[in-house]
């Protein structure tokens, strides 16, 4: 009996070793992830490369990346692994060289990241808009205000009556969270003294976009969301868009490679392929049409040809990475 | 209320139709946690046995420390390993952060204390007359250990089952070390966390049923074996 249990253990160990690809063969070019699993090695030649992407949750939660990933994997004989984290967390992974590519939407922090030499070859691949969503009853009465006005009103009414007017913040250092802080600032507030912990009306979720929308819906609160995730979650929640106009609500997505010179071991070739893949006319078309048949409107606008609108350099939208 | 019923119906549908995602997530959970349990067993049983039968200064303190670590928080294991395995950490050259291997490592560390401690308890619980008998028959030290462990095998098996239960049900280390990557490091617990927060109730319930089912099967097998 004891023997059979040990046999079972041994069998499990062997299966596990195969399944995890713990083959112990030293790769010539180490990738951040292990060798492909047994299932893949039978399906594709051994030189399948693995690309590890850290992405903002708003891109992930819409499903756009899954669509692009499938297409890319076929075309490039690659395996794409995606870690969904807020921009702040993604930048952290990038700074440590734990991923190959970052896909984020926080211009100011991206610039700092590039300046520090952690990232290279930023390309802008899509844009859309942020929206302020809230309960259909709109207890603070912010419909069609400017974003700054709306925030000011939500704070004022929230302080006075937190039972009916609340705001849920991503609170996770993400790109959307950065945008929220920028709107508070534009409205004339100091975020850490006037907003954070200023009362029960302001709730910091500390989680991804999809989960934050669910939480805001639970509490019948206002929140700031990218339009993509909002549309993708629309059938699960009862919140409605209340403020959709205003320059400050522009949301620009870019991808960049982690600098292989600074972080040896990151995958340099396949990451280049991914960035170039994003800006091809074909992929741009896919981004433009993504979700239209499901949601009745586009979740993203392609960056191609829209560089002026986004306030970025033409080269960042059109020039392939050499 | 209706959404719960809908969720359960969807869950049953996902399980009965062998939804590929659900199967993949379940398989990875089993592979990671079983491997971690086997690895921990291979370390904990010999270690526990040698602690029991050797007298050395600080033995009491060591046993107390092991017992304290029964409640080692999973997120602490996750945090420590993350700091070690991140590319600029001391073990960054391994390049295994966000891989199943790293998750196995985390779960092995996590269950080692409880399995070692319970092994010590199990072996200490072997009747003294049995121990004396084995010795008086002229057993070598290794034979003696082998026989005592064999006497204590039921209790040790209980320790192994408990370790497995702790491994497969933890979420803190799995999310920090694995990163919850779809199709690569997404296991039952992290998938339930994600799907619940995204309001995918059916999937969450399906995975929850499977997780409970695994616990039930393991427990039943151990009980049957212990009663033979």
XYZ file of C-alpha atoms in Angstrom:
550
model
C 0.000 0.000 0.000
C 2.783 2.385 0.980
C 4.533 1.477 -2.222
C 1.557 2.395 -4.345
C 1.304 5.780 -2.678
C 4.937 6.439 -3.423
C 4.394 5.312 -6.997
C 1.536 7.769 -7.264
C 3.747 10.538 -5.885
C 6.483 9.655 -8.339
C 4.007 9.719 -11.206
C 2.718 13.106 -10.112
C 6.267 14.450 -9.872
C 7.059 13.330 -13.396
C 3.847 14.745 -14.803
C 4.441 17.990 -12.954
C 7.976 18.246 -14.205
C 6.744 17.904 -17.758
C 3.803 20.212 -17.347
C 5.929 22.994 -15.931
C 8.723 22.461 -18.353
C 11.259 22.091 -15.560
C 13.631 20.524 -18.038
C 16.651 22.218 -16.637
C 18.131 22.850 -20.076
C 19.876 26.177 -20.112
C 18.416 28.432 -22.751
C 20.947 30.251 -24.847
C 18.892 33.407 -24.491
C 17.136 33.269 -21.152
C 13.578 34.500 -21.267
C 11.702 35.789 -18.251
C 9.461 32.775 -18.368
C 10.173 29.086 -18.357
C 10.374 26.825 -21.350
C 7.059 26.147 -23.094
C 4.786 23.514 -21.665
C 4.685 20.008 -22.996
C 1.483 20.692 -24.873
C 3.084 23.486 -26.864
C 6.315 21.774 -27.648
C 4.388 19.162 -29.562
C 2.382 21.798 -31.403
C 5.085 24.284 -32.328
C 8.789 24.180 -33.047
C 11.151 24.597 -30.131
C 12.036 28.187 -30.937
C 8.635 29.468 -29.829
C 9.385 32.646 -27.940
C 7.484 33.782 -24.911
C 6.551 37.417 -24.523
C 5.570 38.698 -21.100
C 3.413 41.815 -21.114
C 2.364 43.891 -18.137
C -0.807 45.731 -19.071
C -3.146 48.197 -17.475
C -6.319 46.556 -16.235
C -8.507 48.698 -18.467
C -6.970 47.182 -21.595
C -7.189 43.706 -20.120
C -10.757 43.938 -18.883
C -12.109 44.921 -22.314
C -10.766 41.745 -23.919
C -8.880 43.641 -26.629
C -5.542 42.129 -25.698
C -6.860 38.591 -25.864
C -7.992 39.232 -29.421
C -4.640 40.728 -30.432
C -2.708 38.040 -28.593
C -4.341 35.173 -30.480
C -3.607 36.819 -33.815
C -0.008 37.663 -32.878
C 0.735 34.177 -31.554
C -0.322 32.675 -34.870
C 1.671 35.115 -36.977
C 4.894 35.095 -34.987
C 5.000 31.582 -33.548
C 5.087 33.123 -30.099
C 3.398 32.641 -26.777
C 2.075 35.785 -25.140
C 1.587 35.909 -21.374
C -0.292 38.858 -19.942
C -0.169 40.209 -16.409
C -2.983 42.589 -15.673
C -1.997 45.276 -13.202
C -2.531 48.980 -12.743
C -0.101 51.261 -14.542
C 1.783 51.887 -11.291
C 2.332 48.195 -10.669
C 3.173 47.606 -14.337
C 5.808 50.349 -14.164
C 7.229 48.639 -11.085
C 7.505 45.325 -12.929
C 9.153 47.204 -15.790
C 11.650 48.939 -13.510
C 12.736 45.550 -12.217
C 12.933 44.066 -15.691
C 10.406 41.398 -14.752
C 8.438 41.827 -17.990
C 9.342 42.425 -21.653
C 6.735 44.978 -22.670
C 4.490 47.437 -20.859
C 1.173 48.728 -22.141
C 0.084 51.719 -20.114
C -1.745 55.040 -20.264
C -0.069 57.617 -18.074
C 1.933 60.012 -20.180
C 3.724 61.804 -17.332
C 4.925 58.655 -15.647
C 5.811 57.044 -18.968
C 8.056 60.029 -19.732
C 9.816 59.617 -16.388
C 10.179 55.886 -17.055
C 11.739 56.536 -20.470
C 13.975 59.277 -19.072
C 15.294 56.893 -16.432
C 16.325 54.539 -19.226
C 14.066 51.671 -18.147
C 11.909 51.821 -21.244
C 12.581 52.421 -24.944
C 10.668 52.591 -28.218
C 7.355 53.945 -26.973
C 4.632 53.758 -29.561
C 1.094 55.072 -29.207
C -1.400 52.538 -30.535
C -4.875 53.615 -29.435
C -6.891 56.197 -27.589
C -10.353 56.660 -26.158
C -11.938 58.725 -23.425
C -12.612 58.585 -19.748
C -16.172 58.970 -18.521
C -17.622 59.880 -15.158
C -20.276 57.261 -14.450
C -22.770 57.140 -11.639
C -26.251 56.020 -10.605
C -29.013 56.830 -13.083
C -30.747 58.893 -10.362
C -27.651 61.166 -10.328
C -27.997 62.236 -6.666
C -25.327 64.935 -7.016
C -26.865 66.282 -10.231
C -23.669 66.365 -12.270
C -25.043 65.345 -15.660
C -23.414 67.246 -18.546
C -21.192 69.381 -16.294
C -17.510 69.751 -17.120
C -15.374 67.056 -15.443
C -13.900 69.620 -13.012
C -17.340 70.972 -12.086
C -18.687 67.466 -11.645
C -15.849 66.471 -9.293
C -16.254 69.653 -7.248
C -19.979 69.020 -6.906
C -19.559 65.348 -5.983
C -17.073 66.298 -3.254
C -19.297 69.055 -1.881
C -22.436 66.908 -1.774
C -20.504 63.866 -0.610
C -19.103 65.761 2.366
C -22.585 67.008 3.220
C -24.413 63.717 2.731
C -22.129 60.682 2.342
C -25.095 58.313 2.563
C -26.382 59.351 -0.874
C -23.334 60.754 -2.696
C -20.157 58.689 -2.860
C -17.151 58.412 -5.136
C -15.170 55.211 -5.649
C -11.558 55.769 -6.630
C -9.358 53.115 -8.238
C -6.856 54.027 -5.544
C -4.263 51.684 -7.048
C -1.796 54.087 -8.589
C -3.067 53.174 -12.054
C -3.293 55.394 -15.125
C -6.981 55.962 -14.444
C -6.137 56.899 -10.858
C -3.567 59.385 -12.174
C -6.194 60.897 -14.437
C -8.583 61.185 -11.508
C -5.920 63.020 -9.493
C -5.293 65.312 -12.462
C -8.982 66.234 -12.557
C -9.009 66.992 -8.806
C -5.967 69.157 -9.342
C -7.557 70.946 -12.297
C -10.609 71.561 -10.114
C -8.341 73.319 -7.618
C -7.971 70.672 -4.916
C -4.944 69.231 -3.188
C -5.477 65.502 -3.535
C -3.813 64.313 -0.344
C -5.352 66.920 1.959
C -8.723 67.802 0.386
C -9.764 64.465 -1.054
C -8.052 61.411 0.431
C -9.516 60.432 3.797
C -11.624 63.597 3.728
C -14.732 61.635 4.602
C -16.851 58.574 4.077
C -17.909 59.801 0.653
C -14.481 58.998 -0.856
C -13.791 55.274 -1.194
C -10.413 53.965 -2.342
C -10.893 50.545 -3.915
C -7.295 49.593 -4.607
C -8.263 47.279 -7.435
C -8.656 46.980 -11.218
C -11.115 48.872 -13.417
C -13.668 46.092 -13.857
C -13.741 45.379 -10.142
C -13.980 49.088 -9.296
C -17.035 49.489 -11.531
C -18.676 46.548 -9.778
C -17.909 48.144 -6.410
C -19.238 51.548 -7.465
C -22.406 49.859 -8.671
C -22.772 48.006 -5.348
C -22.501 51.298 -3.470
C -24.443 53.302 -6.081
C -21.497 55.659 -6.248
C -19.772 57.765 -8.892
C -16.483 56.718 -10.419
C -14.128 57.585 -13.240
C -13.737 54.854 -15.838
C -12.229 54.453 -19.263
C -15.061 54.091 -21.755
C -13.782 50.713 -22.958
C -14.070 48.906 -19.645
C -17.353 50.662 -18.908
C -18.906 49.418 -22.156
C -17.488 45.937 -21.609
C -19.027 45.820 -18.108
C -22.267 47.591 -18.987
C -24.464 44.505 -18.856
C -23.293 43.679 -15.325
C -23.908 47.084 -13.760
C -26.604 49.744 -13.620
C -24.343 52.819 -13.671
C -24.765 55.301 -16.530
C -22.318 57.747 -18.149
C -22.985 61.266 -16.851
C -19.978 63.313 -18.002
C -18.339 62.496 -21.325
C -17.144 65.869 -22.632
C -13.909 67.637 -21.797
C -10.338 67.717 -23.087
C -9.027 66.373 -19.821
C -10.871 63.093 -20.428
C -8.608 62.059 -23.317
C -7.048 58.638 -22.683
C -3.972 57.663 -24.702
C -2.566 54.137 -24.689
C 1.010 53.345 -25.518
C 3.335 50.376 -25.477
C 7.038 50.354 -24.787
C 9.835 47.832 -24.541
C 11.855 47.327 -21.432
C 15.429 48.387 -22.169
C 17.471 45.195 -22.687
C 20.708 47.094 -22.070
C 19.569 48.079 -18.623
C 17.814 44.797 -17.897
C 19.687 41.926 -19.521
C 17.452 38.914 -19.761
C 14.376 40.640 -21.080
C 13.236 39.395 -24.429
C 14.480 41.952 -26.949
C 13.383 40.614 -30.321
C 9.844 39.455 -29.733
C 9.080 42.643 -27.804
C 10.097 44.649 -30.871
C 7.810 42.464 -32.989
C 4.908 43.135 -30.633
C 5.314 46.923 -30.715
C 5.601 46.932 -34.503
C 2.634 44.596 -34.737
C 0.503 47.073 -32.773
C 1.078 49.924 -35.235
C 0.533 48.019 -38.474
C -2.528 49.166 -40.460
C -4.043 45.696 -40.048
C -3.846 45.749 -36.248
C -5.012 49.361 -36.161
C -8.072 48.245 -38.122
C -8.665 45.459 -35.596
C -8.446 47.950 -32.737
C -10.908 50.254 -34.490
C -13.503 47.568 -35.025
C -12.979 45.723 -31.745
C -16.210 45.333 -29.806
C -18.368 47.293 -32.251
C -20.560 44.294 -33.043
C -20.930 43.508 -29.329
C -21.344 46.974 -27.825
C -22.685 48.975 -30.749
C -19.824 51.469 -30.547
C -16.035 51.274 -30.653
C -14.157 50.771 -27.380
C -10.953 52.245 -28.797
C -9.953 54.582 -31.592
C -6.867 53.726 -33.637
C -3.855 55.958 -33.148
C -3.013 55.879 -36.874
C -3.596 59.298 -38.396
C -4.784 60.789 -35.106
C -1.482 61.917 -33.635
C -2.473 65.588 -33.639
C -5.681 64.853 -31.800
C -3.730 62.994 -29.120
C -1.026 65.648 -28.873
C 1.856 63.258 -29.605
C 4.591 63.148 -32.243
C 3.776 61.602 -35.598
C 6.818 59.334 -35.289
C 5.424 57.823 -32.092
C 2.388 56.639 -33.987
C 3.758 55.666 -37.374
C 7.462 54.792 -37.303
C 8.221 51.115 -36.780
C 10.844 50.248 -34.187
C 14.121 49.580 -35.966
C -31.640 36.128 -5.673
C -32.092 35.040 -9.279
C -28.486 35.724 -10.190
C -27.293 33.126 -7.658
C -29.511 30.462 -9.227
C -28.295 31.562 -12.661
C -24.724 31.397 -11.421
C -25.150 27.888 -10.100
C -26.794 26.753 -13.347
C -23.995 28.287 -15.367
C -21.454 26.657 -13.043
C -22.995 23.218 -13.545
C -22.999 23.805 -17.279
C -19.325 24.795 -17.257
C -18.373 21.688 -15.277
C -20.541 19.208 -17.178
C -19.413 20.460 -20.589
C -15.784 20.307 -19.414
C -15.161 23.952 -20.232
C -11.538 24.095 -21.425
C -10.658 27.117 -19.280
C -12.072 25.518 -16.164
C -10.237 22.260 -16.882
C -6.954 24.061 -17.498
C -7.208 26.106 -14.310
C -8.083 23.003 -12.288
C -5.235 20.991 -13.793
C -2.698 23.690 -13.018
C -3.947 23.968 -9.453
C -3.538 20.231 -8.978
C -0.102 20.078 -10.582
C 1.255 23.016 -8.590
C -0.161 21.991 -5.229
C 0.529 18.262 -5.569
C 4.120 18.912 -6.585
C 4.563 21.315 -3.684
C 3.066 18.737 -1.303
C 5.338 15.958 -2.554
C 8.402 18.194 -2.310
C 7.426 19.292 1.185
C 6.809 15.655 2.238
C 10.250 14.599 1.045
C 11.773 17.347 3.192
C 9.438 17.419 6.184
C 9.270 13.711 7.057
C 13.029 13.025 7.293
C 13.583 16.398 8.964
C 10.765 15.864 11.435
C 12.038 12.383 12.244
C 15.588 13.559 12.865
C 14.407 16.401 15.083
C 12.362 13.941 17.130
C 15.154 11.437 17.746
C 18.090 13.756 18.218
C 18.817 15.727 21.331
C 20.492 19.065 20.736
C 20.543 22.484 22.389
C 17.631 24.638 21.292
C 15.445 21.687 20.282
C 12.478 22.972 22.257
C 12.844 26.420 20.747
C 13.076 24.933 17.250
C 9.888 22.932 17.749
C 8.157 26.026 19.085
C 9.328 28.015 16.074
C 8.025 25.340 13.707
C 4.664 25.403 15.450
C 4.540 29.187 15.307
C 5.061 28.990 11.553
C 1.914 26.839 11.213
C 0.146 30.144 10.811
C 2.713 31.606 8.441
C 0.635 34.048 6.360
C 0.588 33.190 2.679
C 1.062 36.793 1.606
C 4.247 36.991 3.669
C 5.637 33.988 1.804
C 4.544 35.716 -1.391
C 6.215 38.972 -0.409
C 9.520 37.375 0.605
C 9.712 35.251 -2.515
C 8.782 38.192 -4.701
C 11.690 40.191 -3.273
C 14.037 37.258 -3.884
C 12.839 36.355 -7.363
C 12.298 39.749 -8.969
C 14.938 40.249 -11.637
C 17.080 42.493 -9.504
C 16.637 40.391 -6.415
C 19.227 37.887 -5.185
C 17.598 35.025 -7.114
C 16.511 37.120 -10.090
C 18.922 35.293 -12.387
C 16.647 32.238 -12.192
C 14.016 34.159 -14.137
C 11.157 32.201 -12.592
C 8.940 34.985 -11.253
C 5.400 34.606 -12.648
C 5.881 30.918 -13.487
C 4.294 27.757 -12.065
C 7.700 26.755 -10.697
C 7.806 29.833 -8.506
C 4.309 29.028 -7.243
C 5.426 25.489 -6.375
C 8.367 26.944 -4.459
C 6.071 29.306 -2.561
C 3.598 26.582 -1.616
C 6.380 24.209 -0.582
C 7.770 26.807 1.811
C 4.263 27.547 3.006
C 3.378 23.980 4.016
C 6.797 22.857 5.292
C 6.266 24.022 8.890
C 2.881 22.406 9.376
C 4.011 19.145 7.807
C 7.253 19.062 9.794
C 5.492 19.884 13.046
C 2.767 17.311 12.559
C 5.373 14.713 11.584
C 7.179 15.382 14.872
C 3.886 14.981 16.711
C 3.075 11.797 14.797
C 6.433 10.160 15.441
C 6.501 11.235 19.072
C 3.139 9.549 19.388
C 4.514 6.116 18.485
C 4.207 3.930 21.568
C 7.432 3.706 23.570
C 7.144 -0.098 23.866
C 7.099 -0.354 20.083
C 10.207 1.809 19.889
C 11.954 -0.305 22.519
C 10.959 -3.494 20.740
C 12.383 -2.290 17.438
C 15.637 -1.309 19.161
C 15.902 -4.517 21.158
C 15.613 -6.517 17.960
C 18.940 -4.980 17.035
C 17.772 -2.559 14.362
C 20.316 -0.162 12.907
C 19.556 3.532 13.264
C 18.187 3.729 9.720
C 16.036 0.607 10.157
C 14.761 2.030 13.422
C 13.724 5.304 11.742
C 12.099 3.447 8.886
C 10.022 1.308 11.216
C 8.977 4.163 13.452
C 7.899 6.243 10.475
C 5.971 3.257 9.251
C 4.232 2.921 12.602
C 3.302 6.601 12.391
C 2.299 6.518 8.731
C -1.390 7.213 9.275
C -0.737 10.324 11.277
C 1.934 11.410 8.791
C -0.507 10.903 5.946
C -2.910 13.177 7.806
C -0.140 15.795 7.922
C 0.437 15.434 4.190
C -3.272 15.825 3.448
C -3.447 18.923 5.634
C -0.429 20.383 3.845
C -2.042 19.774 0.471
C -5.238 21.429 1.671
C -3.316 24.494 2.764
C -1.410 24.614 -0.519
C -4.342 24.330 -2.904
C -6.530 26.774 -0.984
C -4.059 29.638 -0.611
C -4.437 32.747 -2.706
C -2.000 35.332 -1.353
C 1.258 33.841 -2.568
C -0.296 32.521 -5.766
C -1.322 35.981 -6.911
C 1.911 37.727 -5.914
C 4.276 35.098 -7.267
C 2.223 33.728 -10.140
C 0.648 36.966 -11.320
C -2.642 35.265 -12.255
C -1.635 34.946 -15.918
C -4.365 33.450 -18.056
C -3.368 30.009 -19.306
C -0.075 30.010 -17.438
C -0.300 30.776 -13.718
C -4.029 31.139 -13.153
C -5.125 28.638 -10.501
C -8.483 27.964 -8.842
C -8.119 30.489 -6.040
C -6.760 33.378 -8.095
C -9.336 32.734 -10.813
C -12.156 32.860 -8.247
C -10.791 36.153 -6.924
C -10.630 37.673 -10.398
C -13.958 36.358 -11.644
C -15.864 37.408 -8.542
C -14.480 40.934 -8.697
C -15.487 41.080 -12.367
C -18.927 39.744 -11.558
C -18.504 36.494 -13.504
C -20.524 34.636 -10.901
C -21.039 31.402 -12.836
C -17.347 30.826 -13.383
C -16.573 31.646 -9.759
C -19.131 29.186 -8.456
C -17.922 26.478 -10.854
C -14.340 26.870 -9.684
C -15.483 26.966 -6.062
C -17.388 23.700 -6.465
C -14.296 22.090 -7.977
C -12.051 23.368 -5.192
C -14.375 21.946 -2.550
C -14.652 18.725 -4.544
C -10.888 18.271 -4.560
C -10.757 18.759 -0.790
C -13.533 16.220 -0.361
C -11.836 13.608 -2.552
C -8.467 14.005 -0.810
C -10.094 13.751 2.583
C -12.113 10.683 1.632
C -9.081 8.884 0.212
C -7.059 9.578 3.352
C -9.873 8.447 5.628
C -10.420 5.222 3.700
C -6.707 4.478 3.823
C -6.458 5.209 7.526
C -9.355 2.885 8.311
C -7.959 -0.111 6.474
